[in-house]
Each structure stands twice: as C-alpha cells, then as structure tokens.
PDB file of C-alpha atoms in Angstrom:
ATOM      1  CA  PRO S   5       2.351  12.415 -10.103  1.00 76.00           C
ATOM      2  CA  THR S   6       3.867   9.714  -8.294  1.00 86.00           C
ATOM      3  CA  PHE S   7       7.367   9.143  -7.386  1.00 90.00           C
ATOM      4  CA  ALA S   8       9.730   6.801  -5.227  1.00 93.00           C
ATOM      5  CA  ALA S   9      13.525   7.551  -3.734  1.00 94.00           C
ATOM      6  CA  SER S  10      15.888   4.387  -3.460  1.00 94.00           C
ATOM      7  CA  ALA S  11      17.061   3.295  -0.583  1.00 92.00           C
ATOM      8  CA  ASP S  12      20.964   4.466  -1.305  1.00 94.00           C
ATOM      9  CA  GLY S  13      19.171   8.608  -2.741  1.00 94.00           C
ATOM     10  CA  LYS S  14      20.599   8.145  -5.800  1.00 95.00           C
ATOM     11  CA  GLN S  15      17.950   7.408  -8.236  1.00 95.00           C
ATOM     12  CA  LEU S  16      14.280   8.467  -8.484  1.00 94.00           C
ATOM     13  CA  ALA S  17      11.284   6.758 -10.075  1.00 93.00           C
ATOM     14  CA  VAL S  18       8.774   9.031 -11.198  1.00 92.00           C
ATOM     15  CA  THR S  19       5.355   9.036 -13.157  1.00 87.00           C
ATOM     16  CA  ALA S  20       3.298  11.805 -13.777  1.00 77.00           C
ATOM     17  CA  LYS S  21      -0.332  11.649 -15.354  1.00 72.00           C
ATOM     18  CA  ASN S  22      -0.955  11.224 -19.146  1.00 69.00           C
ATOM     19  CA  VAL S  23       2.653  10.042 -19.498  1.00 70.00           C
ATOM     20  CA  ALA S  24       3.812   7.062 -20.877  1.00 76.00           C
ATOM     21  CA  GLY S  25       6.460   5.153 -18.709  1.00 87.00           C
ATOM     22  CA  ILE S  26       8.530   5.914 -15.257  1.00 90.00           C
ATOM     23  CA  THR S  27      11.387   8.142 -15.772  1.00 90.00           C
ATOM     24  CA  LEU S  28      14.161   6.959 -13.518  1.00 93.00           C
ATOM     25  CA  VAL S  29      15.920  10.552 -12.263  1.00 94.00           C
ATOM     26  CA  ARG S  30      19.629  10.563 -10.978  1.00 93.00           C
ATOM     27  CA  VAL S  31      19.678  12.693  -7.614  1.00 95.00           C
ATOM     28  CA  ALA S  32      22.877  14.002  -8.333  1.00 94.00           C
ATOM     29  CA  ASP S  33      22.027  16.221 -10.769  1.00 95.00           C
ATOM     30  CA  GLY S  34      18.586  15.870 -11.930  1.00 92.00           C
ATOM     31  CA  ALA S  35      19.482  14.471 -14.811  1.00 92.00           C
ATOM     32  CA  PRO S  36      16.992  12.323 -16.216  1.00 89.00           C
ATOM     33  CA  GLY S  37      17.530   8.687 -16.958  1.00 88.00           C
ATOM     34  CA  LYS S  38      16.030   5.968 -18.650  1.00 90.00           C
ATOM     35  CA  ILE S  39      12.181   5.354 -19.422  1.00 89.00           C
ATOM     36  CA  LEU S  40      10.839   2.036 -18.228  1.00 90.00           C
ATOM     37  CA  PRO S  41       7.742   0.981 -19.623  1.00 85.00           C
ATOM     38  CA  ALA S  42       4.800   1.331 -16.852  1.00 81.00           C
ATOM     39  CA  PRO S  43       3.122  -1.962 -16.664  1.00 79.00           C
ATOM     40  CA  SER S  44      -0.359  -0.106 -15.322  1.00 71.00           C
ATOM     41  CA  ARG S  45      -2.571   2.804 -16.353  1.00 68.00           C
ATOM     42  CA  GLN S  46      -1.400   4.414 -13.405  1.00 75.00           C
ATOM     43  CA  ALA S  47       0.659   4.224 -10.437  1.00 80.00           C
ATOM     44  CA  GLN S  48      -0.850   4.865  -7.097  1.00 82.00           C
ATOM     45  CA  ARG S  49       2.404   4.173  -5.285  1.00 87.00           C
ATOM     46  CA  LEU S  50       6.112   2.962  -6.173  1.00 92.00           C
ATOM     47  CA  VAL S  51       8.519   1.323  -4.061  1.00 93.00           C
ATOM     48  CA  PHE S  52      12.198   0.308  -4.543  1.00 96.00           C
ATOM     49  CA  SER S  53      13.829  -2.788  -3.390  1.00 96.00           C
ATOM     50  CA  PRO S  54      16.627  -1.877  -0.945  1.00 95.00           C
ATOM     51  CA  ASP S  55      18.823  -2.769  -3.487  1.00 96.00           C
ATOM     52  CA  GLY S  56      17.261  -0.253  -6.160  1.00 95.00           C
ATOM     53  CA  ALA S  57      16.989  -3.519  -8.505  1.00 96.00           C
ATOM     54  CA  SER S  58      13.123  -3.548  -8.272  1.00 96.00           C
ATOM     55  CA  LEU S  59      10.283  -1.240  -8.130  1.00 95.00           C
ATOM     56  CA  ALA S  60       6.699  -2.300  -6.797  1.00 94.00           C
ATOM     57  CA  ILE S  61       3.953  -0.861  -8.450  1.00 92.00           C
ATOM     58  CA  MET S  62       0.470  -0.364  -7.437  1.00 87.00           C
ATOM     59  CA  ASP S  63      -2.136   0.696  -9.809  1.00 82.00           C
ATOM     60  CA  ASP S  64      -4.728   3.259  -9.252  1.00 71.00           C
ATOM     61  CA  GLY S  65      -7.444   1.316  -7.639  1.00 61.00           C
ATOM     62  CA  ASP S  66     -10.192  -0.030  -9.770  1.00 66.00           C
ATOM     63  CA  GLU S  67     -11.359  -3.596 -10.537  1.00 67.00           C
ATOM     64  CA  GLN S  68      -8.417  -4.561 -12.817  1.00 74.00           C
ATOM     65  CA  SER S  69      -5.851  -3.197 -10.581  1.00 83.00           C
ATOM     66  CA  ARG S  70      -2.892  -4.980  -9.886  1.00 88.00           C
ATOM     67  CA  LEU S  71       0.667  -5.160  -7.289  1.00 91.00           C
ATOM     68  CA  TRP S  72       3.032  -4.970  -9.864  1.00 93.00           C
ATOM     69  CA  LEU S  73       6.943  -5.980  -9.851  1.00 95.00           C
ATOM     70  CA  ILE S  74       9.785  -4.400 -12.428  1.00 94.00           C
ATOM     71  CA  ASP S  75      13.143  -4.884 -13.332  1.00 95.00           C
ATOM     72  CA  VAL S  76      14.514  -1.467 -13.015  1.00 95.00           C
ATOM     73  CA  ARG S  77      17.534  -2.049 -14.845  1.00 93.00           C
ATOM     74  CA  ASP S  78      15.267  -3.270 -18.203  1.00 91.00           C
ATOM     75  CA  GLY S  79      11.724  -2.914 -17.355  1.00 90.00           C
ATOM     76  CA  ALA S  80      10.802  -6.332 -17.481  1.00 93.00           C
ATOM     77  CA  VAL S  81       7.525  -7.264 -15.141  1.00 93.00           C
ATOM     78  CA  ARG S  82       9.004 -10.087 -13.012  1.00 95.00           C
ATOM     79  CA  TRP S  83       5.458 -11.048 -11.848  1.00 95.00           C
ATOM     80  CA  SER S  84       1.787  -9.426 -10.842  1.00 92.00           C
ATOM     81  CA  GLN S  85      -1.079  -9.729  -8.202  1.00 90.00           C
ATOM     82  CA  PRO S  86      -4.313  -8.901  -9.047  1.00 89.00           C
ATOM     83  CA  GLY S  87      -6.158  -7.000  -6.345  1.00 85.00           C
ATOM     84  CA  VAL S  88      -6.879  -3.689  -4.871  1.00 85.00           C
ATOM     85  CA  PHE S  89      -3.684  -3.244  -2.819  1.00 86.00           C
ATOM     86  CA  THR S  90      -3.539   0.056   0.052  1.00 86.00           C
ATOM     87  CA  ASP S  91       0.314  -0.276   0.611  1.00 87.00           C
ATOM     88  CA  VAL S  92       3.165  -1.952  -0.029  1.00 91.00           C
ATOM     89  CA  VAL S  93       6.783  -1.913   1.766  1.00 92.00           C
ATOM     90  CA  PHE S  94       9.629  -4.283   0.734  1.00 94.00           C
ATOM     91  CA  SER S  95      11.507  -6.439   4.108  1.00 93.00           C
ATOM     92  CA  PRO S  96      15.090  -5.067   4.869  1.00 92.00           C
ATOM     93  CA  ASP S  97      16.186  -7.870   2.898  1.00 93.00           C
ATOM     94  CA  GLY S  98      13.809  -7.278   0.033  1.00 94.00           C
ATOM     95  CA  ARG S  99      13.155 -11.058   0.096  1.00 95.00           C
ATOM     96  CA  ARG S 100       9.444 -10.154   0.970  1.00 94.00           C
ATOM     97  CA  LEU S 101       7.073  -7.773   0.031  1.00 94.00           C
ATOM     98  CA  PHE S 102       4.111  -6.872   3.166  1.00 91.00           C
ATOM     99  CA  THR S 103       0.701  -5.297   1.435  1.00 89.00           C
ATOM    100  CA  GLY S 104      -2.715  -4.933   2.454  1.00 87.00           C
ATOM    101  CA  VAL S 105      -5.307  -6.178   0.084  1.00 85.00           C
ATOM    102  CA  LYS S 106      -8.367  -3.336   0.190  1.00 83.00           C
ATOM    103  CA  ARG S 107     -11.626  -5.762  -0.739  1.00 79.00           C
ATOM    104  CA  THR S 108     -10.547  -9.001   0.898  1.00 84.00           C
ATOM    105  CA  ARG S 109      -9.407  -6.850   3.780  1.00 87.00           C
ATOM    106  CA  LYS S 110      -6.406  -9.324   4.075  1.00 87.00           C
ATOM    107  CA  PHE S 111      -2.904  -8.176   5.189  1.00 88.00           C
ATOM    108  CA  MET S 112      -0.192 -10.430   2.850  1.00 89.00           C
ATOM    109  CA  THR S 113       3.229 -11.722   2.818  1.00 91.00           C
ATOM    110  CA  LEU S 114       4.603 -12.051  -1.015  1.00 95.00           C
ATOM    111  CA  ALA S 115       8.062 -13.538  -1.916  1.00 96.00           C
ATOM    112  CA  ALA S 116       9.399 -10.468  -4.076  1.00 96.00           C
ATOM    113  CA  GLU S 117      10.882 -13.167  -6.429  1.00 95.00           C
ATOM    114  CA  SER S 118       7.742 -15.035  -7.765  1.00 96.00           C
ATOM    115  CA  GLY S 119       4.855 -13.051  -6.200  1.00 95.00           C
ATOM    116  CA  GLU S 120       3.722 -16.249  -4.492  1.00 96.00           C
ATOM    117  CA  THR S 121       1.962 -15.637  -1.370  1.00 94.00           C
ATOM    118  CA  LEU S 122       3.815 -16.426   2.056  1.00 94.00           C
ATOM    119  CA  GLN S 123       1.435 -15.618   4.737  1.00 90.00           C
ATOM    120  CA  VAL S 124      -2.043 -14.405   4.843  1.00 89.00           C
ATOM    121  CA  ARG S 125      -4.250 -13.059   7.615  1.00 87.00           C
ATOM    122  CA  ASN S 126      -6.980 -11.268   8.155  1.00 87.00           C
ATOM    123  CA  ALA S 127      -6.772  -7.458   8.597  1.00 85.00           C
ATOM    124  CA  ASN S 128      -8.216  -4.231   7.133  1.00 85.00           C
ATOM    125  CA  VAL S 129      -5.155  -2.378   6.199  1.00 85.00           C
ATOM    126  CA  TYR S 130      -4.899   0.964   5.197  1.00 85.00           C
ATOM    127  CA  CYS S 131      -1.098   1.864   5.347  1.00 85.00           C
ATOM    128  CA  LEU S 132       2.648   0.225   6.421  1.00 88.00           C
ATOM    129  CA  ALA S 133       5.530   1.330   7.705  1.00 89.00           C
ATOM    130  CA  ARG S 134       8.978   0.094   8.476  1.00 90.00           C
ATOM    131  CA  SER S 135      10.997   0.649  11.148  1.00 89.00           C
ATOM    132  CA  HIS S 136      14.495   2.108  10.392  1.00 86.00           C
ATOM    133  CA  ASP S 137      15.920  -1.165  12.101  1.00 88.00           C
ATOM    134  CA  GLY S 138      14.024  -3.255   9.846  1.00 88.00           C
ATOM    135  CA  LEU S 139      12.498  -5.263  12.807  1.00 90.00           C
ATOM    136  CA  ARG S 140       9.241  -4.027  13.368  1.00 90.00           C
ATOM    137  CA  LEU S 141       6.328  -3.531  10.694  1.00 89.00           C
ATOM    138  CA  ALA S 142       3.901  -0.563  11.311  1.00 89.00           C
ATOM    139  CA  VAL S 143       0.013  -1.859  10.003  1.00 87.00           C
ATOM    140  CA  GLY S 144      -2.270   0.955  10.153  1.00 86.00           C
ATOM    141  CA  LEU S 145      -5.989   0.059   9.772  1.00 86.00           C
ATOM    142  CA  TYR S 146      -9.231   0.943   9.000  1.00 85.00           C
ATOM    143  CA  ASP S 147     -10.885   0.538  12.122  1.00 86.00           C
ATOM    144  CA  GLY S 148      -8.441   2.964  14.227  1.00 85.00           C
ATOM    145  CA  ASP S 149      -5.978   0.386  16.099  1.00 87.00           C
ATOM    146  CA  VAL S 150      -2.324  -0.055  15.097  1.00 88.00           C
ATOM    147  CA  GLU S 151      -0.625  -2.995  14.640  1.00 88.00           C
ATOM    148  CA  ILE S 152       3.126  -3.851  15.211  1.00 90.00           C
ATOM    149  CA  VAL S 153       4.500  -6.700  13.195  1.00 90.00           C
ATOM    150  CA  ASP S 154       8.246  -8.413  13.733  1.00 91.00           C
ATOM    151  CA  ILE S 155       8.909  -8.713   9.739  1.00 89.00           C
ATOM    152  CA  THR S 156      10.788 -11.772  10.613  1.00 88.00           C
ATOM    153  CA  THR S 157       8.020 -13.785  12.134  1.00 86.00           C
ATOM    154  CA  GLY S 158       4.949 -11.688  10.581  1.00 84.00           C
ATOM    155  CA  GLU S 159       3.314 -12.099  14.205  1.00 89.00           C
ATOM    156  CA  ILE S 160       1.532  -9.126  15.589  1.00 90.00           C
ATOM    157  CA  VAL S 161       3.836  -8.379  18.839  1.00 90.00           C
ATOM    158  CA  ARG S 162       1.705  -5.212  20.089  1.00 89.00           C
ATOM    159  CA  ARG S 163      -1.859  -3.780  18.551  1.00 88.00           C
ATOM    160  CA  ALA S 164      -3.673  -0.807  20.319  1.00 84.00           C
ATOM    161  CA  ARG S 165      -6.917   1.208  19.211  1.00 83.00           C
ATOM    162  CA  LEU S 166      -5.851   4.882  18.130  1.00 74.00           C
ATOM    163  CA  HIS S 167      -9.022   5.796  17.207  1.00 74.00           C
ATOM    164  CA  THR S 168     -12.428   5.053  15.994  1.00 76.00           C
ATOM    165  CA  GLY S 169     -11.722   5.822  12.334  1.00 80.00           C
ATOM    166  CA  LYS S 170      -8.894   4.641   9.995  1.00 83.00           C
ATOM    167  CA  VAL S 171      -5.229   5.502  10.537  1.00 82.00           C
ATOM    168  CA  GLU S 172      -4.176   7.198   7.480  1.00 81.00           C
ATOM    169  CA  ARG S 173      -0.889   7.181   8.055  1.00 83.00           C
ATOM    170  CA  VAL S 174       2.348   5.645  10.086  1.00 84.00           C
ATOM    171  CA  ALA S 175       6.050   6.690  10.332  1.00 84.00           C
ATOM    172  CA  TRP S 176       8.774   5.734  12.625  1.00 84.00           C
ATOM    173  CA  THR S 177      10.807   8.720  14.362  1.00 81.00           C
ATOM    174  CA  ALA S 178      14.940   8.435  13.557  1.00 80.00           C
ATOM    175  CA  ARG S 179      15.330   6.637  16.818  1.00 80.00           C
ATOM    176  CA  ASP S 180      12.060   4.119  15.949  1.00 77.00           C
ATOM    177  CA  HIS S 181       9.699   5.577  17.885  1.00 78.00           C
ATOM    178  CA  LEU S 182       6.523   5.497  16.508  1.00 71.00           C
ATOM    179  CA  LEU S 183       4.286   8.327  15.053  1.00 69.00           C
ATOM    180  CA  THR S 184       0.589   8.145  13.605  1.00 62.00           C
ATOM    181  CA  ASP S 185      -1.657  10.597  12.023  1.00 56.00           C
ATOM    182  CA  ILE S 186      -5.254  10.214  12.083  1.00 47.00           C
ATOM    183  CA  ALA S 187      -5.747  12.982   9.104  1.00 44.00           C
ATOM    184  CA  ALA S 188      -9.497  13.034   9.420  1.00 41.00           C
ATOM    185  CA  LEU S 189      -8.678  14.551  13.033  1.00 41.00           C
ATOM    186  CA  GLY S 190      -5.016  16.133  12.654  1.00 42.00           C
ATOM    187  CA  VAL S 191      -3.962  14.189  15.817  1.00 42.00           C
ATOM    188  CA  ALA S 192      -0.731  13.012  16.030  1.00 44.00           C
ATOM    189  CA  HIS S 193       0.523  10.061  18.772  1.00 46.00           C
ATOM    190  CA  GLU S 194       3.652   8.918  19.644  1.00 46.00           C
TER     191      GLU S 194
END
C-alpha cells in the first residue's frame, strides 16, 4: 500500500496491491471518497500538489516505469514522463516538480503544468525533502552526500559527505534543521 496526505491534512490518497485505482479518503471521518483510475500498475510513491488539485504518481521501478501527474478532480492524466524515478517533491507554489532519475543519474526540475524539463544536472539522487519554509530542498545521494538546493534557483548552496553508502532518508525538523537517516547503519545526523 502507498498513501499521501494533502497539504491541508484533509484528504488521503491510498493505493493497495491488487486494487484498481487510487482511493481518496476524508481524514475527518475516514470516509472513502471517489476512486481515481490508477494510470500505473503499481504506485511506489504518491505526492499531492500543495493545492491538492494534482497527484504525482511514481511507478514501481521496472523498465516501463513512468512519473505521472493526474488531476484529482476527475483523474485525467495531465502528463507522464518515462523513467525509473527515485523520489518526487513539489515546489511550494506547485509549479515545479523535483525528481531523481535512477538509470541516468540525473536530478530534474519539471514544469508541473506540462511535464516539460526545466533543468537537469548530474546527481545520483536517492531521496528528497523540502524544508518547511519552502526555500530549500535536501537531496540525499547514493554516494553518501547530501546537497542543499535553493528551490528558487536550483543551485546547490551546500554539500556534505555524511556516509560512504547511500543516504536513504532526509527530513527537516519543525525548525528547519536537516535530519538524515542512513538506514544501513542506523545513524542519524542533525
């Protein structure tokens, strides 16, 4: 099962193995709402846009994988991009998506409206997390580095080596301190 919460906390999008579609659930009472057609075989990750109107869907990681953007109101596919993606995060205004592409080892910025590639650079991305203030993006890499990227410009403002293996999780505290979790060693850094 895969799920995502809307930014306002009022709605969940939920998938389950062997269940067709994406179920929207009201958080207040747990009541299931509409079921959106799932454009992919198995969603690995779901992410709501900040306004809750769109849902980014990453496939499960095989050769036919894609990143999809669907309209939550009617389930229409707005666009899709081929590739094996490692993570996806919306910009605070919902106009851009940040993602890592596994096989090509690229960090990409896409236009949320069209799926057009706005920016691409070499980076072997494993995970992403947007800071609460919306100004920075933490990029965990397979080589153990973490990059801090300015969301507005896409420029790397800081990079640090935290481990010799991949950084499997990054997150920000409520005060926007970066936390990383190198799951293989069970070590956390702040």
